[in-house]
């Protein structure tokens, strides 16, 4: 039992992201309203962003901005050796930085599509849209 | 449907949770993600680029192609929003407010127009008077938000920040203007044509800086070739290249955010909405 608990505590970031991702997936599968589905999609994306950022973390490390860079003298790199263990992994941050903005932009496109669907069918409920489609 | 969905989610989540037992612990410095490429970036990026913010260095230099196409994706999203929603059809009836008395006039004839100025004010059907406190607080706040956005873009090489963040902050300051006043105020201040040009200009600045490196003797997006046209300070030439690229990203993101907001909030009519 204590082993399982240690396993969960040691990897709690994965548990959080999986719970969040499953909430999003559930909303995307089950919810009837298109806006609620979009909210689920956003939760899903946020879970993935959380996952990426959490795998970039290192204990006893700081943000990936070089300290004592001495910008100004022009030759800052020479005087201090940079240890990789002192800085957290910048790569997931780079990937997620762009992913956040792109997810906002794609969310905007999804909202635009939802607006068009509403203009055409006067509803955002999926079953009603399907009913209207079979009527035509 | 509800039950099936729940079962699918439970199975999926259970499999993923089962898989995590093989994953490295939280904050483990020896995890696979932090061993190969990232150490190389952390140890060498500052010597190679002279940019202390490693995220910016990786974003705009090592992964410059990736960021360029991400910017293109943002641009395409703005374009898609515009094409899906923009409605150029004219409204049949117009509403005007007589400013001194507050009387509202309705003009049903589509051709006739009242002169809009100090006497008459154009208004929308679902117009609500904006709150005085909100208006004034936002009017004071917006310039500072914009200055901060410019700072975030310009200082992205040395501190947390960069084109994406600064662009979003600047765009949200304009959206705040639309929320606190009304959408028409924003559309009057920032013309739709200008926004469209800025969307494309941001991507063009990025691609242009990349392409400019080629006739100067470097590869695409190889900023060190820019020493031919920026002869001073060749040591920091990559930082200058990254700054230019980030400015392009900031312009594109700012314009796209505003285009998406305007089109969704007014359903493409650019008059009403929030």
CSV table of C-alpha atoms in Angstrom, one decimal, chain A residues 6-7 9-19 21-23 25-27 29-32 51 53-60 63-78 80 82-95 97-99 101-102 104-113 115-116 118-119, chain B residues 1-6 8-10 12-14 16-17 20-29 31 33-35 37-44 46-47 50-56 58-59 63 66-67 70-71 73-74 76-78 80-81 84-86 155 157-161 164-165 168 235-236 253 256-257 260 263-264 267-269:
chain,number,residue,atom,x,y,z
A,6,UNK,CA,4.9,6.6,-2.9
A,7,UNK,CA,4.4,5.9,-6.6
A,9,UNK,CA,3.3,11.0,-4.7
A,10,UNK,CA,6.4,10.6,-6.8
A,11,UNK,CA,4.4,11.1,-10.1
A,12,UNK,CA,1.5,13.2,-9.0
A,13,UNK,CA,2.0,15.5,-11.9
A,14,UNK,CA,1.0,12.7,-14.3
A,15,UNK,CA,-2.1,11.9,-12.2
A,16,UNK,CA,-3.2,15.5,-12.3
A,17,UNK,CA,-2.8,15.8,-16.0
A,18,UNK,CA,-4.5,12.5,-16.7
A,19,UNK,CA,-7.5,13.5,-14.5
A,21,UNK,CA,-7.4,15.3,-19.7
A,22,UNK,CA,-10.1,12.7,-18.9
A,23,UNK,CA,-12.5,15.5,-17.8
A,25,UNK,CA,-12.3,13.9,-23.1
A,26,UNK,CA,-15.6,13.1,-21.2
A,27,UNK,CA,-16.9,16.6,-22.0
A,29,UNK,CA,-17.7,12.7,-25.9
A,30,UNK,CA,-20.8,13.1,-23.8
A,31,UNK,CA,-21.9,16.8,-23.8
A,32,UNK,CA,-24.6,17.7,-26.3
A,51,UNK,CA,2.0,17.6,-18.9
A,53,UNK,CA,5.6,21.9,-18.6
A,54,UNK,CA,5.8,19.3,-15.8
A,55,UNK,CA,8.2,17.1,-17.6
A,56,UNK,CA,10.5,20.0,-18.1
A,57,UNK,CA,10.8,20.6,-14.3
A,58,UNK,CA,14.0,19.7,-12.4
A,59,UNK,CA,14.3,19.8,-8.6
A,60,UNK,CA,16.7,22.5,-7.3
A,63,UNK,CA,13.9,29.2,-14.7
A,64,UNK,CA,15.9,28.9,-18.0
A,65,UNK,CA,17.3,32.4,-18.0
A,66,UNK,CA,21.1,32.5,-17.6
A,67,UNK,CA,22.1,34.4,-14.4
A,68,UNK,CA,25.1,36.7,-14.3
A,69,UNK,CA,25.1,36.9,-18.0
A,70,UNK,CA,26.8,40.3,-17.7
A,71,UNK,CA,25.1,41.7,-20.8
A,72,UNK,CA,26.8,44.9,-21.6
A,73,UNK,CA,30.4,43.8,-21.5
A,74,UNK,CA,29.8,41.7,-24.6
A,75,UNK,CA,31.8,38.7,-23.5
A,76,UNK,CA,29.6,37.4,-20.7
A,77,UNK,CA,29.7,33.7,-21.6
A,78,UNK,CA,33.3,33.1,-20.8
A,80,UNK,CA,31.1,31.3,-15.7
A,82,UNK,CA,26.8,26.9,-17.0
A,83,UNK,CA,25.6,23.6,-15.5
A,84,UNK,CA,22.6,22.0,-17.1
A,85,UNK,CA,21.3,20.9,-13.7
A,86,UNK,CA,20.9,24.5,-12.5
A,87,UNK,CA,18.3,25.4,-15.1
A,88,UNK,CA,15.0,23.7,-16.0
A,89,UNK,CA,14.5,22.2,-19.5
A,90,UNK,CA,13.7,25.1,-21.9
A,91,UNK,CA,12.4,22.9,-24.7
A,92,UNK,CA,8.9,22.0,-23.3
A,93,UNK,CA,8.4,25.7,-22.5
A,94,UNK,CA,9.2,26.6,-26.1
A,95,UNK,CA,6.9,24.1,-27.5
A,97,UNK,CA,4.6,28.8,-25.6
A,98,UNK,CA,3.6,28.4,-29.2
A,99,UNK,CA,1.0,25.8,-28.5
A,101,UNK,CA,-1.2,30.8,-28.7
A,102,UNK,CA,-2.1,28.4,-31.5
A,104,UNK,CA,-6.2,30.2,-28.7
A,105,UNK,CA,-6.3,30.8,-32.4
A,106,UNK,CA,-7.8,27.4,-33.2
A,107,UNK,CA,-10.3,28.0,-30.5
A,108,UNK,CA,-11.3,31.2,-32.2
A,109,UNK,CA,-11.8,29.3,-35.5
A,110,UNK,CA,-13.9,26.7,-33.6
A,111,UNK,CA,-16.0,29.5,-32.1
A,112,UNK,CA,-16.5,31.0,-35.5
A,113,UNK,CA,-17.7,27.7,-36.8
A,115,UNK,CA,-21.4,30.9,-34.6
A,116,UNK,CA,-22.0,29.9,-38.3
A,118,UNK,CA,-26.0,28.8,-34.8
A,119,UNK,CA,-26.8,31.3,-37.6
B,1,UNK,CA,-24.4,7.5,-24.4
B,2,UNK,CA,-23.4,9.0,-21.0
B,3,UNK,CA,-22.5,5.6,-19.6
B,4,UNK,CA,-20.6,4.5,-22.7
B,5,UNK,CA,-18.6,7.8,-22.6
B,6,UNK,CA,-17.9,7.3,-19.0
B,8,UNK,CA,-14.4,4.9,-22.5
B,9,UNK,CA,-13.0,7.7,-20.4
B,10,UNK,CA,-12.3,5.3,-17.4
B,12,UNK,CA,-8.5,5.4,-21.3
B,13,UNK,CA,-7.6,7.1,-18.1
B,14,UNK,CA,-6.8,3.8,-16.4
B,16,UNK,CA,-2.7,6.1,-19.1
B,17,UNK,CA,-2.4,5.9,-15.3
B,20,UNK,CA,2.8,6.4,-15.7
B,21,UNK,CA,4.4,3.8,-13.5
B,22,UNK,CA,7.2,3.6,-16.1
B,23,UNK,CA,7.6,7.4,-16.3
B,24,UNK,CA,10.3,9.3,-14.5
B,25,UNK,CA,9.5,10.9,-11.2
B,26,UNK,CA,8.4,14.5,-10.9
B,27,UNK,CA,11.4,16.8,-11.1
B,28,UNK,CA,13.9,14.1,-11.8
B,29,UNK,CA,17.0,15.7,-13.4
B,31,UNK,CA,14.6,12.0,-16.9
B,33,UNK,CA,13.4,14.8,-21.6
B,34,UNK,CA,16.2,16.5,-19.7
B,35,UNK,CA,19.2,14.5,-20.7
B,37,UNK,CA,19.2,17.9,-26.3
B,38,UNK,CA,18.1,20.1,-23.5
B,39,UNK,CA,21.5,20.0,-21.7
B,40,UNK,CA,23.1,21.0,-24.9
B,41,UNK,CA,20.8,24.0,-25.3
B,42,UNK,CA,21.3,25.1,-21.7
B,43,UNK,CA,25.1,24.8,-21.8
B,44,UNK,CA,25.8,26.1,-25.2
B,46,UNK,CA,24.3,31.4,-24.3
B,47,UNK,CA,27.7,31.1,-25.9
B,50,UNK,CA,24.4,35.7,-26.4
B,51,UNK,CA,20.7,35.6,-25.4
B,52,UNK,CA,20.3,34.9,-21.7
B,53,UNK,CA,16.7,33.8,-22.0
B,54,UNK,CA,17.1,30.3,-23.3
B,55,UNK,CA,13.4,29.9,-24.2
B,56,UNK,CA,13.7,32.8,-26.6
B,58,UNK,CA,15.5,28.1,-28.7
B,59,UNK,CA,12.2,29.5,-29.9
B,63,UNK,CA,13.6,26.2,-33.7
B,66,UNK,CA,8.9,25.8,-36.2
B,67,UNK,CA,8.0,29.3,-34.8
B,70,UNK,CA,3.3,28.6,-35.9
B,71,UNK,CA,3.0,32.2,-36.7
B,73,UNK,CA,-0.9,28.9,-38.3
B,74,UNK,CA,-2.0,31.9,-36.2
B,76,UNK,CA,-4.4,31.3,-41.1
B,77,UNK,CA,-6.7,31.1,-38.0
B,78,UNK,CA,-7.4,34.8,-38.2
B,80,UNK,CA,-10.4,31.6,-41.4
B,81,UNK,CA,-12.3,33.5,-38.8
B,84,UNK,CA,-16.2,32.3,-42.1
B,85,UNK,CA,-17.9,35.2,-40.4
B,86,UNK,CA,-17.5,38.5,-42.2
B,155,UNK,CA,12.8,42.6,-23.4
B,157,UNK,CA,15.7,38.3,-24.9
B,158,UNK,CA,16.6,39.0,-21.4
B,159,UNK,CA,13.6,38.3,-19.2
B,160,UNK,CA,10.5,36.2,-19.5
B,161,UNK,CA,8.6,37.5,-22.5
B,164,UNK,CA,3.7,35.7,-28.5
B,165,UNK,CA,3.1,37.0,-25.0
B,168,UNK,CA,-1.5,38.7,-26.8
B,235,UNK,CA,28.7,39.8,-31.0
B,236,UNK,CA,25.0,40.3,-30.4
B,253,UNK,CA,-0.5,37.7,-32.9
B,256,UNK,CA,-5.1,38.1,-35.2
B,257,UNK,CA,-6.4,38.2,-31.6
B,260,UNK,CA,-10.9,37.0,-34.1
B,263,UNK,CA,-15.6,38.9,-35.9
B,264,UNK,CA,-16.9,36.5,-33.2
B,267,UNK,CA,-21.0,37.9,-35.8
B,268,UNK,CA,-19.0,39.5,-38.6
B,269,UNK,CA,-21.0,42.7,-38.9
